């Protein structure tokens, strides 16, 4: 009895110890499973955060692609007009392809002494409403010259971004490094909401310039192509999981300082929530560091809360009860326990295989089906792409019948009819078998509708470009300088009258055979200078012998790429038929010759006859007849002036006007010009005041031609200045430039007429009843003469509303030896 009692005690103690051990094991395993679930959920949350960061990086990269495109437009066109930039930006479809961006534009690097040149050039390019602000005493301004779309960005046009240190520092860093830079957070002038925004700046250099060192980059620098954007708009709708699985906030800098906040996706939410999962990362982006803080939302936490550890705990308690019973009859239950353990082990292995095959990717639909297509498991992206509810468990082959009979592998394109539209999907299928021998299939579906539409948009843009070239009758060619082979457009073949040919047609050989031998040597010399890098472009007019006769062509090309050693690889350009233009030039020259030989002689005879009549002492005419004689004298003088102006214009444009250079003091020139115009000024009751230049600079110039230019500008001022006012004629120096000006209080030139101001026969009032007479050639002749003196001429309205015409010449010390040599040849 005593031994039995001791055995029962020992057995009871052993059972108690076993039960306690089982309970402890159950608790440990439950906590372990809970930690594993939390760890897996945290990893999934970090994957979502990484995808959000990648999406932000990709969006900003899309902005940079748009800037690269505008930089390419500047490379091709040089300085495009406003309409060209507007058309290019409109083709980008910013709202669809570059969401969050306010626009795309160009910031020009403008020395302070060239602001007038910048404003005049902008007006000629169609940017008439630009004004540079705010006022600054810096040597260089960073002025926004283009910004499109213009609507909504009006306040940005003309802004000097160097007024603020953050913008200025980022701009200079981009210039010196050659890399895109992002400004610190700023307030955009065009943003009424006053929320944090940024400028993305990409430096733009002269095409084909060397930019290996900082000095080279500064020498070749022209400005920045840039994109303004508001942080909140850029950070919205980055991924499907945003504001569904997580919220996030973004800060400018390396810390989450409240005053550096850019965007908070949870702003405005009514319900407070303490996130179970949080993570933080830093994004290095275009010279700036952004800190991003991610916080889970209840939807994500509920989806990841499987309570598996409770199942393990319940299972452990049941197992403990079984263990207690098994200890009573271990030998009889041992086999049963082994079978249970084996079955549970197989179930866990199957569950592990399923978990490894399903990834929580918000952009990729992943589904596991049985052999009949029934969906056993799917991720959230499957519900969004296939438009099915979370609680609905359909048969995949019923939802997407096109997958019926698909073998394992990839199908690159499949059309799926959604509720509102057709989606384009790419599909991959993997077949596998569970440890129990059951057939399973894993489907991977990706929505490629937007990608395909983007590709179609690019193709359509290329087609529109081809149509534009065809409508303009511009041929395009590309020559591989290594092989000598040419690729030409259909319009090039049309204007070269190429007959129907096979795909082996040698365009280069055909072209060389058609070019006139005398012109071919000139064409070859011009191309060679461009290829060797001595000239930026090669432009040549030449003749070709075709089946439909001799045609004149104009070729304009440049080297599009070079290797690391600077050797030219490809020559790209355009070619147009200018036969009609050459014929018009011939007709014009014949007309000029006719005017010269047929009009001058009778005009001189008539003028002489009228002069003799008026000078005759014996001639006594009644007052009406004398008045008619005066009218005849005036109109003969006007006709003589017109003929002389036409002949002057023909001589200067043809290069037949010889310039005789002498060193002339600028103030002496001003006094001579005033003396020359005084009779006309007194007749118009106008005074002429000289404002001499400091230090009285001496310039090499043709005195008679400069006086001709000054007489034209001063006579125009006398015509339009109100009686009793004063005309100012003066000069000043800006750096190496001497600027001579004529100012009057007249009404000035209408803005719409400014681009045509220096064209021949151009007058703001072309009516027969205009008050002020003139040939419309004076300003054109003045421009042609001053440009042959390596100078410039222009017009502007001064700050005190005076009308000003000016000419600018370079002082001798800044002339290069090449310019001096050219001047001597002339």
Coordinates of N, CA and C in Angstrom, one line a residue, residues 540-695:
X540 N 24.3 76.0 -95.9 CA 24.8 76.2 -97.3 C 23.6 76.2 -98.3
X541 N 23.7 77.1 -99.3 CA 22.8 77.1 -100.4 C 23.5 76.6 -101.6
X542 N 22.9 75.6 -102.3 CA 23.6 75.0 -103.4 C 22.6 74.5 -104.4
X543 N 23.1 74.2 -105.6 CA 22.2 73.7 -106.7 C 22.3 72.2 -106.8
X544 N 21.2 71.6 -107.2 CA 21.2 70.1 -107.5 C 20.6 69.9 -108.9
X545 N 21.1 69.0 -109.7 CA 20.6 68.7 -111.0 C 19.7 67.5 -110.9
X546 N 18.3 67.7 -111.1 CA 17.3 66.6 -111.0 C 16.7 66.4 -112.3
X547 N 15.8 65.4 -112.4 CA 15.1 65.1 -113.6 C 14.2 66.3 -114.0
X548 N 13.7 67.0 -113.0 CA 12.8 68.1 -113.3 C 13.5 69.5 -113.4
X549 N 14.9 69.4 -113.6 CA 15.6 70.6 -113.8 C 16.6 70.9 -112.7
X550 N 17.2 72.1 -112.7 CA 18.1 72.6 -111.7 C 17.3 73.2 -110.6
X551 N 17.5 72.8 -109.3 CA 16.8 73.3 -108.2 C 17.8 73.9 -107.2
X552 N 17.4 74.9 -106.5 CA 18.3 75.5 -105.4 C 17.8 74.9 -104.1
X553 N 18.7 74.5 -103.2 CA 18.5 73.9 -101.9 C 19.2 74.7 -100.8
X554 N 18.6 74.7 -99.6 CA 19.4 75.2 -98.5 C 19.5 74.1 -97.4
X555 N 20.7 73.8 -97.0 CA 20.9 72.7 -96.0 C 21.4 73.4 -94.7
X556 N 20.8 73.0 -93.6 CA 21.2 73.5 -92.2 C 21.4 72.3 -91.3
X557 N 22.6 72.1 -90.8 CA 22.9 70.9 -90.0 C 23.8 71.2 -88.9
X558 N 23.9 70.2 -88.0 CA 24.9 70.3 -86.8 C 25.3 68.9 -86.4
X559 N 26.4 68.8 -85.7 CA 26.9 67.5 -85.2 C 26.1 67.2 -84.0
X560 N 25.4 66.1 -84.0 CA 24.5 65.7 -82.9 C 25.2 64.9 -81.8
X561 N 26.3 64.3 -82.1 CA 27.0 63.5 -81.1 C 28.5 63.3 -81.4
X562 N 29.3 63.2 -80.4 CA 30.7 63.0 -80.5 C 31.2 62.0 -79.6
X563 N 32.3 61.3 -79.8 CA 32.8 60.3 -78.9 C 33.6 61.0 -77.8
X564 N 34.3 60.2 -77.0 CA 35.0 60.7 -75.8 C 36.2 61.6 -76.3
X565 N 36.7 61.3 -77.5 CA 37.8 62.1 -78.0 C 37.4 63.3 -78.8
X566 N 36.1 63.6 -78.8 CA 35.6 64.8 -79.6 C 35.4 64.5 -81.0
X567 N 35.6 63.3 -81.5 CA 35.4 63.0 -82.9 C 33.9 63.0 -83.2
X568 N 33.5 63.7 -84.3 CA 32.1 63.7 -84.7 C 31.6 62.4 -85.2
X569 N 30.4 62.0 -84.7 CA 29.8 60.7 -85.0 C 28.7 60.8 -86.0
X570 N 27.8 61.8 -85.8 CA 26.6 61.9 -86.6 C 26.3 63.4 -86.9
X571 N 25.9 63.6 -88.2 CA 25.5 65.0 -88.7 C 24.0 64.9 -89.0
X572 N 23.3 65.8 -88.3 CA 21.8 65.8 -88.4 C 21.4 67.2 -88.9
X573 N 20.4 67.2 -89.9 CA 20.0 68.5 -90.4 C 18.7 68.5 -91.2
X574 N 18.4 69.6 -91.7 CA 17.2 69.8 -92.6 C 17.6 70.3 -93.9
X575 N 16.7 70.1 -94.9 CA 17.0 70.6 -96.3 C 15.6 71.1 -96.8
X576 N 15.6 72.3 -97.4 CA 14.4 72.8 -98.1 C 14.7 73.3 -99.5
X577 N 13.7 73.3 -100.3 CA 13.8 73.8 -101.7 C 13.6 75.3 -101.7
X578 N 14.6 76.1 -102.1 CA 14.5 77.5 -102.1 C 14.5 78.1 -103.5
X579 N 14.2 77.2 -104.5 CA 14.2 77.7 -105.9 C 13.3 78.9 -106.1
X580 N 12.1 78.8 -105.5 CA 11.2 80.0 -105.7 C 11.7 81.2 -105.0
X581 N 12.4 81.1 -103.8 CA 12.9 82.2 -103.2 C 14.1 82.8 -104.0
X582 N 14.9 82.0 -104.6 CA 16.0 82.5 -105.4 C 15.5 83.2 -106.6
X583 N 14.4 82.7 -107.2 CA 13.8 83.4 -108.3 C 13.2 84.7 -107.9
X584 N 12.6 84.8 -106.7 CA 12.1 86.1 -106.2 C 13.3 87.1 -106.1
X585 N 14.4 86.6 -105.6 CA 15.6 87.5 -105.4 C 16.1 88.0 -106.8
X586 N 16.0 87.1 -107.8 CA 16.4 87.5 -109.1 C 15.5 88.6 -109.7
X587 N 14.2 88.4 -109.5 CA 13.2 89.4 -109.9 C 13.4 90.7 -109.2
X588 N 13.7 90.6 -107.9 CA 13.9 91.8 -107.1 C 15.2 92.6 -107.6
X589 N 16.2 91.9 -107.9 CA 17.5 92.5 -108.4 C 17.2 93.2 -109.7
X590 N 16.4 92.5 -110.6 CA 16.1 93.2 -111.9 C 15.3 94.4 -111.7
X591 N 14.4 94.4 -110.7 CA 13.6 95.6 -110.4 C 14.5 96.7 -109.9
X592 N 15.4 96.4 -109.0 CA 16.3 97.4 -108.5 C 17.1 98.0 -109.6
X593 N 17.6 97.2 -110.5 CA 18.4 97.7 -111.7 C 17.5 98.6 -112.5
X594 N 16.2 98.2 -112.7 CA 15.3 99.1 -113.5 C 15.1 100.4 -112.8
X595 N 14.9 100.4 -111.4 CA 14.8 101.7 -110.7 C 16.1 102.5 -110.9
X596 N 17.2 101.9 -110.8 CA 18.5 102.6 -110.9 C 18.7 103.3 -112.2
X597 N 18.4 102.5 -113.3 CA 18.7 103.0 -114.7 C 17.5 103.8 -115.3
X598 N 16.3 103.4 -114.9 CA 15.2 104.0 -115.6 C 14.5 105.2 -114.9
X599 N 14.6 105.2 -113.5 CA 13.9 106.2 -112.8 C 14.9 107.4 -112.4
X600 N 16.1 107.1 -112.1 CA 17.0 108.2 -111.6 C 17.1 109.3 -112.7
X601 N 17.3 108.9 -113.9 CA 17.6 110.0 -115.0 C 16.4 110.9 -115.1
X602 N 15.1 110.4 -115.3 CA 14.0 111.3 -115.5 C 13.7 112.1 -114.2
X603 N 13.9 111.5 -113.0 CA 13.7 112.2 -111.8 C 14.7 113.4 -111.7
X604 N 15.9 113.1 -112.1 CA 16.9 114.2 -112.0 C 16.5 115.3 -113.0
X605 N 16.1 114.9 -114.2 CA 15.7 115.9 -115.2 C 14.5 116.8 -114.7
X606 N 13.5 116.1 -114.1 CA 12.3 116.8 -113.6 C 12.7 117.8 -112.5
X607 N 13.6 117.2 -111.6 CA 14.0 118.1 -110.4 C 14.8 119.3 -110.9
X608 N 15.7 119.1 -111.9 CA 16.4 120.2 -112.5 C 15.5 121.2 -113.1
X609 N 14.5 120.7 -113.9 CA 13.6 121.6 -114.6 C 12.8 122.5 -113.5
X610 N 12.4 121.9 -112.5 CA 11.6 122.6 -111.4 C 12.5 123.6 -110.8
X611 N 13.8 123.2 -110.5 CA 14.7 124.1 -109.9 C 15.0 125.4 -110.8
X612 N 15.1 125.1 -112.2 CA 15.3 126.3 -113.1 C 14.1 127.2 -113.1
X613 N 12.9 126.6 -113.1 CA 11.7 127.4 -113.1 C 11.7 128.3 -111.8
X614 N 12.0 127.7 -110.7 CA 11.9 128.5 -109.4 C 13.0 129.5 -109.3
X615 N 14.1 129.2 -110.0 CA 15.3 130.2 -109.9 C 15.2 131.3 -110.9
X616 N 14.3 131.1 -111.9 CA 14.3 132.1 -113.0 C 13.8 133.4 -112.5
X617 N 14.5 134.5 -112.7 CA 14.1 135.8 -112.2 C 13.0 136.4 -113.0
X618 N 12.9 136.0 -114.3 CA 11.9 136.6 -115.2 C 10.5 135.9 -115.1
X619 N 10.5 134.8 -114.4 CA 9.2 134.0 -114.3 C 8.4 134.6 -113.2
X620 N 7.2 135.0 -113.6 CA 6.2 135.5 -112.6 C 5.0 134.7 -112.6
X621 N 4.7 133.9 -111.6 CA 3.6 133.0 -111.5 C 2.6 133.4 -110.5
X622 N 1.3 133.2 -110.8 CA 0.3 133.5 -109.8 C 0.5 132.6 -108.6
X623 N 0.0 133.0 -107.4 CA 0.2 132.2 -106.2 C -0.3 130.8 -106.3
X624 N -1.4 130.4 -106.9 CA -1.8 129.0 -107.0 C -0.8 128.2 -107.8
X625 N -0.3 128.8 -108.9 CA 0.7 128.1 -109.7 C 2.0 127.9 -109.0
X626 N 2.4 128.9 -108.2 CA 3.6 128.8 -107.4 C 3.5 127.7 -106.4
X627 N 2.3 127.6 -105.8 CA 2.0 126.5 -104.8 C 2.1 125.2 -105.4
X628 N 1.6 125.0 -106.7 CA 1.7 123.8 -107.4 C 3.1 123.4 -107.7
X629 N 3.9 124.4 -108.0 CA 5.4 124.2 -108.2 C 6.1 123.7 -107.0
X630 N 5.7 124.3 -105.8 CA 6.3 123.9 -104.5 C 5.9 122.4 -104.2
X631 N 4.6 122.1 -104.5 CA 4.2 120.7 -104.3 C 5.0 119.7 -105.2
X632 N 5.2 120.1 -106.4 CA 5.9 119.3 -107.3 C 7.4 119.1 -106.8
X633 N 7.9 120.2 -106.3 CA 9.3 120.2 -105.8 C 9.4 119.2 -104.6
X634 N 8.4 119.3 -103.7 CA 8.4 118.4 -102.5 C 8.3 116.9 -102.9
X635 N 7.4 116.6 -103.8 CA 7.2 115.2 -104.2 C 8.3 114.7 -105.0
X636 N 9.0 115.5 -105.8 CA 10.2 115.0 -106.5 C 11.3 114.7 -105.5
X637 N 11.4 115.6 -104.4 CA 12.4 115.3 -103.4 C 12.1 114.0 -102.7
X638 N 10.8 113.7 -102.4 CA 10.4 112.5 -101.7 C 10.7 111.3 -102.6
X639 N 10.4 111.4 -103.9 CA 10.7 110.3 -104.9 C 12.2 110.1 -105.0
X640 N 13.0 111.2 -105.0 CA 14.5 111.0 -105.0 C 14.9 110.3 -103.8
X641 N 14.4 110.7 -102.6 CA 14.7 110.0 -101.3 C 14.4 108.5 -101.3
X642 N 13.2 108.2 -101.9 CA 12.8 106.8 -102.0 C 13.8 106.0 -102.9
X643 N 14.1 106.5 -104.0 CA 15.0 105.8 -105.0 C 16.4 105.7 -104.3
X644 N 16.9 106.7 -103.7 CA 18.2 106.6 -103.0 C 18.2 105.6 -101.9
X645 N 17.1 105.6 -101.1 CA 17.0 104.6 -100.0 C 16.9 103.2 -100.5
X646 N 16.2 103.0 -101.6 CA 16.1 101.6 -102.2 C 17.5 101.2 -102.7
X647 N 18.2 102.1 -103.4 CA 19.5 101.7 -103.9 C 20.5 101.5 -102.7
X648 N 20.4 102.3 -101.6 CA 21.3 102.1 -100.5 C 21.0 100.7 -99.9
X649 N 19.7 100.4 -99.7 CA 19.4 99.1 -99.1 C 19.9 97.9 -100.0
X650 N 19.8 98.1 -101.3 CA 20.3 97.0 -102.2 C 21.8 96.9 -102.1
X651 N 22.5 98.0 -102.0 CA 24.0 97.9 -101.9 C 24.4 97.3 -100.6
X652 N 23.8 97.7 -99.5 CA 24.3 97.2 -98.2 C 23.9 95.7 -98.1
X653 N 22.7 95.3 -98.5 CA 22.4 93.9 -98.4 C 23.2 93.0 -99.3
X654 N 23.6 93.6 -100.5 CA 24.5 92.8 -101.4 C 25.9 92.8 -101.0
X655 N 26.3 93.6 -100.0 CA 27.7 93.7 -99.6 C 28.5 94.6 -100.4
X656 N 27.9 95.5 -101.2 CA 28.6 96.4 -102.1 C 28.9 97.8 -101.5
X657 N 28.4 98.0 -100.3 CA 28.6 99.3 -99.6 C 30.0 99.2 -98.9
X658 N 30.9 100.0 -99.2 CA 32.2 100.0 -98.6 C 32.3 100.9 -97.4
X659 N 32.8 100.4 -96.3 CA 32.8 101.2 -95.1 C 34.3 101.7 -94.9
X660 N 34.4 103.0 -94.7 CA 35.8 103.6 -94.5 C 35.9 103.9 -93.0
X661 N 36.7 103.1 -92.3 CA 36.8 103.3 -90.8 C 37.8 104.4 -90.5
X662 N 37.5 105.2 -89.5 CA 38.4 106.2 -88.9 C 38.0 106.3 -87.4
X663 N 39.0 106.7 -86.6 CA 38.8 106.8 -85.2 C 38.0 108.2 -85.0
X664 N 36.8 108.1 -84.4 CA 36.0 109.2 -84.3 C 35.6 109.3 -82.8
X665 N 35.7 110.5 -82.2 CA 35.3 110.8 -80.8 C 33.7 110.8 -80.8
X666 N 33.2 110.1 -79.8 CA 31.7 110.0 -79.8 C 31.0 111.3 -79.6
X667 N 31.5 112.2 -78.7 CA 30.9 113.4 -78.4 C 31.0 114.4 -79.7
X668 N 32.1 114.2 -80.5 CA 32.1 115.0 -81.7 C 31.0 114.5 -82.7
X669 N 30.8 113.2 -82.7 CA 29.8 112.7 -83.6 C 28.4 113.2 -83.2
X670 N 28.2 113.3 -81.8 CA 26.9 113.8 -81.3 C 26.7 115.3 -81.7
X671 N 27.7 116.1 -81.6 CA 27.6 117.5 -82.0 C 27.3 117.7 -83.5
X672 N 28.0 116.8 -84.4 CA 27.8 116.9 -85.8 C 26.4 116.5 -86.2
X673 N 25.9 115.5 -85.5 CA 24.5 115.0 -85.7 C 23.5 116.1 -85.4
X674 N 23.8 116.8 -84.3 CA 22.9 117.9 -83.8 C 22.9 119.0 -84.9
X675 N 24.1 119.4 -85.3 CA 24.1 120.5 -86.3 C 23.4 120.1 -87.6
X676 N 23.5 118.9 -87.9 CA 22.9 118.4 -89.2 C 21.4 118.4 -89.1
X677 N 20.8 118.2 -88.0 CA 19.3 118.1 -87.8 C 18.7 119.4 -87.4
X678 N 19.5 120.4 -87.0 CA 18.9 121.6 -86.4 C 17.9 122.3 -87.3
X679 N 18.2 122.4 -88.6 CA 17.2 123.1 -89.5 C 15.8 122.5 -89.4
X680 N 15.8 121.1 -89.5 CA 14.5 120.4 -89.4 C 13.9 120.6 -88.0
X681 N 14.7 120.6 -87.0 CA 14.1 120.7 -85.6 C 13.5 122.1 -85.4
X682 N 14.2 123.1 -85.9 CA 13.6 124.5 -85.7 C 12.3 124.6 -86.4
X683 N 12.2 124.0 -87.6 CA 11.0 124.1 -88.4 C 9.8 123.5 -87.6
X684 N 10.1 122.4 -86.9 CA 9.1 121.7 -86.1 C 9.0 122.2 -84.7
X685 N 9.7 123.4 -84.4 CA 9.6 124.0 -83.0 C 10.0 123.0 -82.0
X686 N 11.2 122.3 -82.2 CA 11.7 121.3 -81.3 C 13.2 121.7 -81.0
X687 N 13.6 121.5 -79.7 CA 15.0 121.8 -79.4 C 15.7 120.4 -79.3
X688 N 17.0 120.5 -79.5 CA 17.9 119.2 -79.5 C 18.9 119.4 -78.5
X689 N 19.0 118.6 -77.5 CA 19.9 118.7 -76.3 C 20.9 117.6 -76.4
X690 N 22.2 117.9 -76.2 CA 23.3 116.8 -76.2 C 23.6 116.4 -74.8
X691 N 23.6 115.1 -74.5 CA 24.1 114.6 -73.2 C 25.3 113.8 -73.5
X692 N 26.5 114.5 -73.4 CA 27.8 113.9 -73.8 C 28.2 112.7 -72.9
X693 N 29.0 111.8 -73.5 CA 29.4 110.6 -72.8 C 30.6 110.9 -71.9
X694 N 30.7 110.3 -70.8 CA 31.9 110.5 -69.9 C 33.1 110.0 -70.6
X695 N 34.2 110.7 -70.4 CA 35.6 110.3 -70.9 C 35.6 110.3 -72.4

